[in-house]
Amino acid sequence: MTGATSGIGAATAALLAERGAHVLVAGRDRARGESVVAAIRDRGGRADFVAADLREAESVRRLAREAATLGGGRVDILVNNAGSYPFGPTEQTQDRDLDAVYALNVKAPFHLVAALAPAMAERGGGAIVNLSTIAAETGMAGMALYGSSKAAVELLTKAWAAEYGPRGVRVNAVRPGPVRTEGTADMGEDLDALAAQAPAGRPGTPQEIAEAIAYLAGDAASFVHGAVLSVDGGRTAV
Ligand SMILES: NC(=O)c1ccc[n+]([C@@H]2O[C@H](COP(=O)([O-])OP(=O)(O)OC[C@H]3O[C@@H](n4cnc5c(N)ncnc54)[C@H](OP(=O)(O)O)[C@@H]3O)[C@@H](O)[C@H]2O)c1
């Protein structure tokens, strides 16, 4: 589970552990990671923290190796949740921002799937869940870089469903609307304004997104391949 030290990732790690998974909590921040792990263990769950900066390909590959080791040679579920979402005018976007966002949001999931999906396919089962955003579906001013990176993730979700699905690996995505997390804390009332455009009229909670991720990762979704599940208060539907 990448990006599990915060927000949606931390909530999902807790939920998956509650449902019996041994969760690898990945992120860069050891203090936050250890506290997520401690909370899971306090409730009787199984979790371990692995530090990795996913903008570096070698670090991504090392994470995949450590996940397999911790899982006793197997990884059944991969959740590509780590992401960054800098907003701003296209003309003010620097090359280094382009590289950093694509490295984390697109290349890291790509390398992790390349490292872990073949073994899942060989065993004939596994589930991969990618995190998208409503900005991947709807053109939004100031979100060209972020939205385009997640649009790539949505297409990759379908391409990987075609590639690995016939060998038993289900690949799906969750597309959240605005959710209050550590990462969106600075948005303040802008997040409420964005959320107000949707039928639900409010931001979602990390737990509401975690429920959708856990559904797609679990056997209840056994016939669901290549889906992008909007959990956005209805924003992209109206
Ligand atoms: N919150 C929303 O409104 C919203 C809406 C739609 C989609 N999403 C998507 O949902 C996902 C989670 O969002 P969130 O709001 O829960 O995020 P968040 O609170 O900002 O947390 C981001 C997570 O990603 C990890 N991360 C960031 N940079 C990393 C790097 N270079 N290497 C490894 N890990 C890194 C962070 O861990 P460390 O700091 O420990 O590295 C943290 O665990 C993202 O993909 C986001 O695009 C969020």
Short mmCIF file of C-alpha atoms and ligand atoms in Angstrom, two decimals:
data_model
loop_
_atom_site.label_atom_id
_atom_site.label_comp_id
_atom_site.label_asym_id
_atom_site.label_seq_id
_atom_site.Cartn_x
_atom_site.Cartn_y
_atom_site.Cartn_z
CA MET A 1 0.00 0.00 0.00
CA THR A 2 1.79 3.14 -1.15
CA GLY A 3 1.18 6.51 0.46
CA ALA A 4 -0.08 4.74 3.57
CA THR A 5 1.42 7.20 6.03
CA SER A 6 -1.37 9.75 5.55
CA GLY A 7 -4.96 10.46 4.54
CA ILE A 8 -6.71 7.98 2.25
CA GLY A 9 -3.75 5.59 2.37
CA ALA A 10 -3.63 5.43 6.16
CA ALA A 11 -7.40 4.84 6.34
CA THR A 12 -7.15 2.09 3.72
CA ALA A 13 -4.22 0.41 5.46
CA ALA A 14 -6.26 0.32 8.68
CA LEU A 15 -9.33 -1.09 6.92
CA LEU A 16 -7.43 -3.76 4.98
CA ALA A 17 -5.64 -4.83 8.17
CA GLU A 18 -8.97 -4.99 10.01
CA ARG A 19 -10.17 -7.35 7.25
CA GLY A 20 -7.19 -9.65 7.75
CA ALA A 21 -4.49 -8.38 5.39
CA HIS A 22 -0.86 -8.08 6.44
CA VAL A 23 -0.25 -4.52 5.26
CA LEU A 24 3.01 -2.99 4.09
CA VAL A 25 2.75 0.69 4.97
CA ALA A 26 4.94 2.59 2.49
CA GLY A 27 5.92 6.25 2.53
CA ARG A 28 8.90 8.50 3.16
CA ASP A 29 8.01 9.73 6.64
CA ARG A 30 9.12 7.13 9.17
CA ALA A 31 7.41 8.78 12.16
CA ARG A 32 4.02 8.88 10.43
CA GLY A 33 4.52 5.36 9.05
CA GLU A 34 5.44 3.90 12.43
CA SER A 35 2.40 5.54 14.01
CA VAL A 36 0.06 4.02 11.35
CA VAL A 37 1.68 0.63 11.98
CA ALA A 38 1.38 0.99 15.77
CA ALA A 39 -2.33 1.86 15.52
CA ILE A 40 -2.96 -1.22 13.35
CA ARG A 41 -1.00 -3.50 15.70
CA ASP A 42 -2.82 -2.05 18.74
CA ARG A 43 -6.05 -3.32 17.19
CA GLY A 44 -4.53 -6.77 16.61
CA GLY A 45 -3.70 -6.26 12.93
CA ARG A 46 -0.50 -7.00 11.03
CA ALA A 47 1.51 -4.18 9.46
CA ASP A 48 5.10 -3.14 8.74
CA PHE A 49 6.56 0.16 7.59
CA VAL A 50 8.95 0.41 4.65
CA ALA A 51 10.47 3.78 3.78
CA ALA A 52 10.70 4.56 0.07
CA ASP A 53 10.80 7.69 -2.07
CA LEU A 54 8.78 6.55 -5.06
CA ARG A 55 10.11 9.26 -7.36
CA GLU A 56 13.27 7.12 -7.63
CA ALA A 57 12.95 4.00 -9.77
CA GLU A 58 15.49 2.01 -7.74
CA SER A 59 13.63 2.83 -4.55
CA VAL A 60 10.38 1.59 -6.16
CA ARG A 61 12.02 -1.69 -7.17
CA ARG A 62 13.46 -2.12 -3.66
CA LEU A 63 9.97 -1.56 -2.20
CA ALA A 64 8.59 -4.30 -4.47
CA ARG A 65 11.32 -6.70 -3.29
CA GLU A 66 10.67 -5.87 0.37
CA ALA A 67 6.92 -6.34 -0.12
CA ALA A 68 7.50 -9.81 -1.54
CA THR A 69 9.86 -10.69 1.32
CA LEU A 70 7.42 -9.47 3.98
CA GLY A 71 4.61 -11.38 2.28
CA GLY A 72 6.59 -14.64 2.46
CA GLY A 73 7.22 -14.54 -1.28
CA ARG A 74 3.84 -13.23 -2.37
CA VAL A 75 1.93 -9.98 -2.66
CA ASP A 76 -1.82 -10.42 -3.22
CA ILE A 77 -2.93 -6.78 -3.29
CA LEU A 78 -1.20 -3.65 -4.58
CA VAL A 79 -2.76 -0.26 -3.91
CA ASN A 80 -1.10 2.55 -5.87
CA ASN A 81 -2.21 5.43 -3.69
CA ALA A 82 0.83 7.69 -3.20
CA GLY A 83 0.37 10.82 -5.23
CA SER A 84 1.07 14.51 -5.31
CA TYR A 85 -1.26 17.16 -6.59
CA PRO A 86 0.33 20.56 -7.14
CA PHE A 87 -2.17 22.96 -8.72
CA GLY A 88 -1.37 26.06 -10.77
CA PRO A 89 -1.27 27.74 -14.16
CA THR A 90 0.30 25.71 -16.94
CA GLU A 91 2.70 28.52 -17.91
CA GLN A 92 4.10 28.60 -14.39
CA THR A 93 4.74 24.86 -14.25
CA GLN A 94 8.44 24.07 -14.18
CA ASP A 95 10.05 21.08 -15.87
CA ARG A 96 11.07 19.71 -12.50
CA ASP A 97 7.39 19.77 -11.38
CA LEU A 98 6.38 17.86 -14.50
CA ASP A 99 9.07 15.27 -13.85
CA ALA A 100 8.27 14.94 -10.13
CA VAL A 101 4.51 14.53 -10.62
CA TYR A 102 4.88 12.02 -13.43
CA ALA A 103 7.58 10.11 -11.52
CA LEU A 104 5.33 9.64 -8.49
CA ASN A 105 1.84 9.47 -10.03
CA VAL A 106 2.61 7.50 -13.21
CA LYS A 107 6.05 5.92 -13.23
CA ALA A 108 5.93 4.51 -9.67
CA PRO A 109 2.66 2.60 -10.28
CA PHE A 110 4.08 1.47 -13.63
CA HIS A 111 7.25 0.07 -12.03
CA LEU A 112 5.33 -1.53 -9.14
CA VAL A 113 2.90 -3.26 -11.48
CA ALA A 114 5.80 -4.42 -13.65
CA ALA A 115 7.51 -5.83 -10.55
CA LEU A 116 4.50 -7.44 -8.83
CA ALA A 117 1.79 -8.30 -11.39
CA PRO A 118 3.72 -11.09 -13.19
CA ALA A 119 4.00 -13.14 -9.97
CA MET A 120 0.29 -12.55 -9.24
CA ALA A 121 -0.51 -13.72 -12.78
CA GLU A 122 1.67 -16.79 -12.36
CA ARG A 123 -0.27 -17.71 -9.19
CA GLY A 124 -3.54 -16.98 -11.02
CA GLY A 125 -4.82 -14.28 -8.66
CA GLY A 126 -4.29 -10.81 -7.30
CA ALA A 127 -5.85 -7.36 -7.13
CA ILE A 128 -4.43 -3.97 -8.02
CA VAL A 129 -6.22 -0.73 -7.18
CA ASN A 130 -5.02 2.61 -8.51
CA LEU A 131 -6.04 6.05 -7.25
CA SER A 132 -7.31 8.57 -9.78
CA THR A 133 -9.19 11.86 -9.34
CA ILE A 134 -12.16 13.71 -10.79
CA ALA A 135 -9.59 16.00 -12.50
CA ALA A 136 -8.70 13.03 -14.74
CA GLU A 137 -12.25 12.97 -16.13
CA THR A 138 -13.23 16.64 -16.18
CA GLY A 139 -11.03 19.45 -17.46
CA MET A 140 -10.30 21.75 -14.53
CA ALA A 141 -8.35 25.01 -14.64
CA GLY A 142 -5.08 24.76 -12.75
CA MET A 143 -5.15 20.97 -12.73
CA ALA A 144 -3.65 20.19 -16.14
CA LEU A 145 -0.52 18.52 -14.79
CA TYR A 146 -2.22 16.59 -11.99
CA GLY A 147 -5.29 15.63 -14.04
CA SER A 148 -3.21 14.43 -16.98
CA SER A 149 -1.04 12.26 -14.76
CA LYS A 150 -4.14 10.58 -13.32
CA ALA A 151 -5.73 10.28 -16.77
CA ALA A 152 -2.66 8.20 -17.60
CA VAL A 153 -3.35 6.12 -14.49
CA GLU A 154 -6.95 5.52 -15.62
CA LEU A 155 -5.79 4.31 -19.03
CA LEU A 156 -3.08 2.17 -17.43
CA THR A 157 -5.79 0.62 -15.24
CA LYS A 158 -7.66 -0.54 -18.34
CA ALA A 159 -4.51 -1.59 -20.21
CA TRP A 160 -3.35 -3.66 -17.23
CA ALA A 161 -6.83 -5.20 -16.90
CA ALA A 162 -6.45 -6.34 -20.51
CA GLU A 163 -2.88 -7.52 -19.95
CA TYR A 164 -3.15 -9.32 -16.60
CA GLY A 165 -6.92 -9.92 -16.19
CA PRO A 166 -6.99 -13.09 -18.29
CA ARG A 167 -4.47 -14.56 -15.84
CA GLY A 168 -6.59 -13.75 -12.78
CA VAL A 169 -5.27 -10.33 -11.78
CA ARG A 170 -8.02 -7.76 -11.39
CA VAL A 171 -6.93 -4.16 -11.98
CA ASN A 172 -9.30 -1.33 -11.09
CA ALA A 173 -9.23 2.30 -10.00
CA VAL A 174 -11.03 4.53 -7.54
CA ARG A 175 -11.71 8.11 -8.60
CA PRO A 176 -12.25 10.22 -5.45
CA GLY A 177 -13.77 13.66 -5.30
CA PRO A 178 -12.45 16.20 -2.79
CA VAL A 179 -11.44 14.54 0.48
CA ARG A 180 -10.11 16.26 3.57
CA THR A 181 -6.68 14.77 4.30
CA GLU A 182 -3.30 16.00 5.54
CA GLY A 183 -2.48 16.63 1.87
CA THR A 184 -5.51 18.86 1.19
CA ALA A 185 -5.46 20.62 4.58
CA ASP A 186 -4.02 23.79 3.02
CA MET A 187 -6.97 24.08 0.61
CA GLY A 188 -9.25 25.19 3.44
CA GLU A 189 -12.58 26.46 2.14
CA ASP A 190 -11.55 25.91 -1.50
CA LEU A 191 -12.08 22.20 -0.87
CA ASP A 192 -15.64 22.87 0.38
CA ALA A 193 -16.30 25.06 -2.68
CA LEU A 194 -15.13 22.25 -4.98
CA ALA A 195 -17.23 19.73 -3.07
CA ALA A 196 -20.30 21.99 -3.18
CA GLN A 197 -20.53 21.42 -6.97
CA ALA A 198 -21.47 17.75 -6.41
CA PRO A 199 -24.83 16.25 -5.41
CA ALA A 200 -23.41 15.22 -2.02
CA GLY A 201 -22.39 18.84 -1.44
CA ARG A 202 -19.56 18.04 0.98
CA PRO A 203 -16.02 16.64 0.93
CA GLY A 204 -15.63 12.91 1.37
CA THR A 205 -13.78 11.26 4.22
CA PRO A 206 -10.70 9.06 3.87
CA GLN A 207 -12.79 6.18 5.26
CA GLU A 208 -15.38 6.53 2.47
CA ILE A 209 -12.61 6.18 -0.13
CA ALA A 210 -10.99 3.32 1.81
CA GLU A 211 -14.26 1.35 1.66
CA ALA A 212 -14.26 1.56 -2.14
CA ILE A 213 -10.60 0.54 -2.39
CA ALA A 214 -11.18 -2.40 -0.04
CA TYR A 215 -14.21 -3.48 -2.08
CA LEU A 216 -12.21 -3.49 -5.34
CA ALA A 217 -9.32 -5.30 -3.63
CA GLY A 218 -11.57 -8.01 -2.20
CA ASP A 219 -13.39 -11.09 -3.46
CA ALA A 220 -16.74 -9.22 -3.46
CA ALA A 221 -15.45 -7.54 -6.64
CA SER A 222 -14.51 -10.84 -8.31
CA PHE A 223 -16.24 -9.88 -11.62
CA VAL A 224 -14.94 -6.31 -11.69
CA HIS A 225 -12.03 -5.70 -14.09
CA GLY A 226 -10.75 -2.42 -15.52
CA ALA A 227 -13.37 -0.30 -13.75
CA VAL A 228 -12.90 3.27 -12.64
CA LEU A 229 -15.20 3.67 -9.66
CA SER A 230 -16.15 7.29 -8.98
CA VAL A 231 -16.44 7.96 -5.25
CA ASP A 232 -16.93 11.67 -5.64
CA GLY A 233 -20.31 12.58 -4.18
CA GLY A 234 -21.68 12.44 -7.72
CA ARG A 235 -19.44 15.20 -9.14
CA THR A 236 -18.51 13.53 -12.43
CA ALA A 237 -22.05 12.27 -13.02
CA VAL A 238 -23.77 15.65 -13.16
N1 LIG B 1 -7.53 14.15 -0.97
C1 LIG B 1 -8.21 14.36 -2.08
O1 LIG B 1 -9.06 15.28 -2.15
C2 LIG B 1 -8.01 13.48 -3.28
C3 LIG B 1 -8.94 13.56 -4.33
C4 LIG B 1 -8.76 12.76 -5.44
C5 LIG B 1 -7.69 11.90 -5.52
N2 LIG B 1 -6.80 11.83 -4.49
C6 LIG B 1 -5.67 10.90 -4.64
O2 LIG B 1 -5.66 10.03 -3.53
C7 LIG B 1 -4.31 9.72 -3.18
C8 LIG B 1 -4.08 10.02 -1.71
O3 LIG B 1 -4.41 11.37 -1.46
P1 LIG B 1 -4.34 11.99 0.03
O4 LIG B 1 -5.07 13.28 -0.02
O5 LIG B 1 -4.72 10.95 1.02
O6 LIG B 1 -2.79 12.29 0.10
P2 LIG B 1 -1.86 12.87 1.27
O7 LIG B 1 -2.59 13.01 2.55
O8 LIG B 1 -1.16 14.05 0.70
O9 LIG B 1 -0.82 11.67 1.38
C9 LIG B 1 0.02 11.38 0.31
C10 LIG B 1 0.73 10.09 0.59
O10 LIG B 1 1.66 9.85 -0.48
C11 LIG B 1 2.95 9.67 0.08
N3 LIG B 1 3.96 10.26 -0.78
C12 LIG B 1 4.01 11.55 -1.24
N4 LIG B 1 5.14 11.72 -1.97
C13 LIG B 1 5.80 10.53 -1.95
C14 LIG B 1 7.03 10.08 -2.49
N5 LIG B 1 7.82 10.89 -3.23
N6 LIG B 1 7.41 8.80 -2.27
C15 LIG B 1 6.63 7.98 -1.54
N7 LIG B 1 5.46 8.33 -1.00
C16 LIG B 1 5.06 9.61 -1.19
C17 LIG B 1 2.92 10.40 1.42
O11 LIG B 1 3.81 9.78 2.30
P3 LIG B 1 5.16 10.46 2.88
O12 LIG B 1 4.88 11.91 3.08
O13 LIG B 1 5.40 9.68 4.13
O14 LIG B 1 6.16 10.19 1.84
C18 LIG B 1 1.49 10.14 1.89
O15 LIG B 1 1.40 8.89 2.53
C19 LIG B 1 -3.42 10.51 -4.13
O16 LIG B 1 -3.03 9.69 -5.21
C20 LIG B 1 -4.33 11.62 -4.61
O17 LIG B 1 -3.95 12.10 -5.88
C21 LIG B 1 -6.94 12.60 -3.37
#
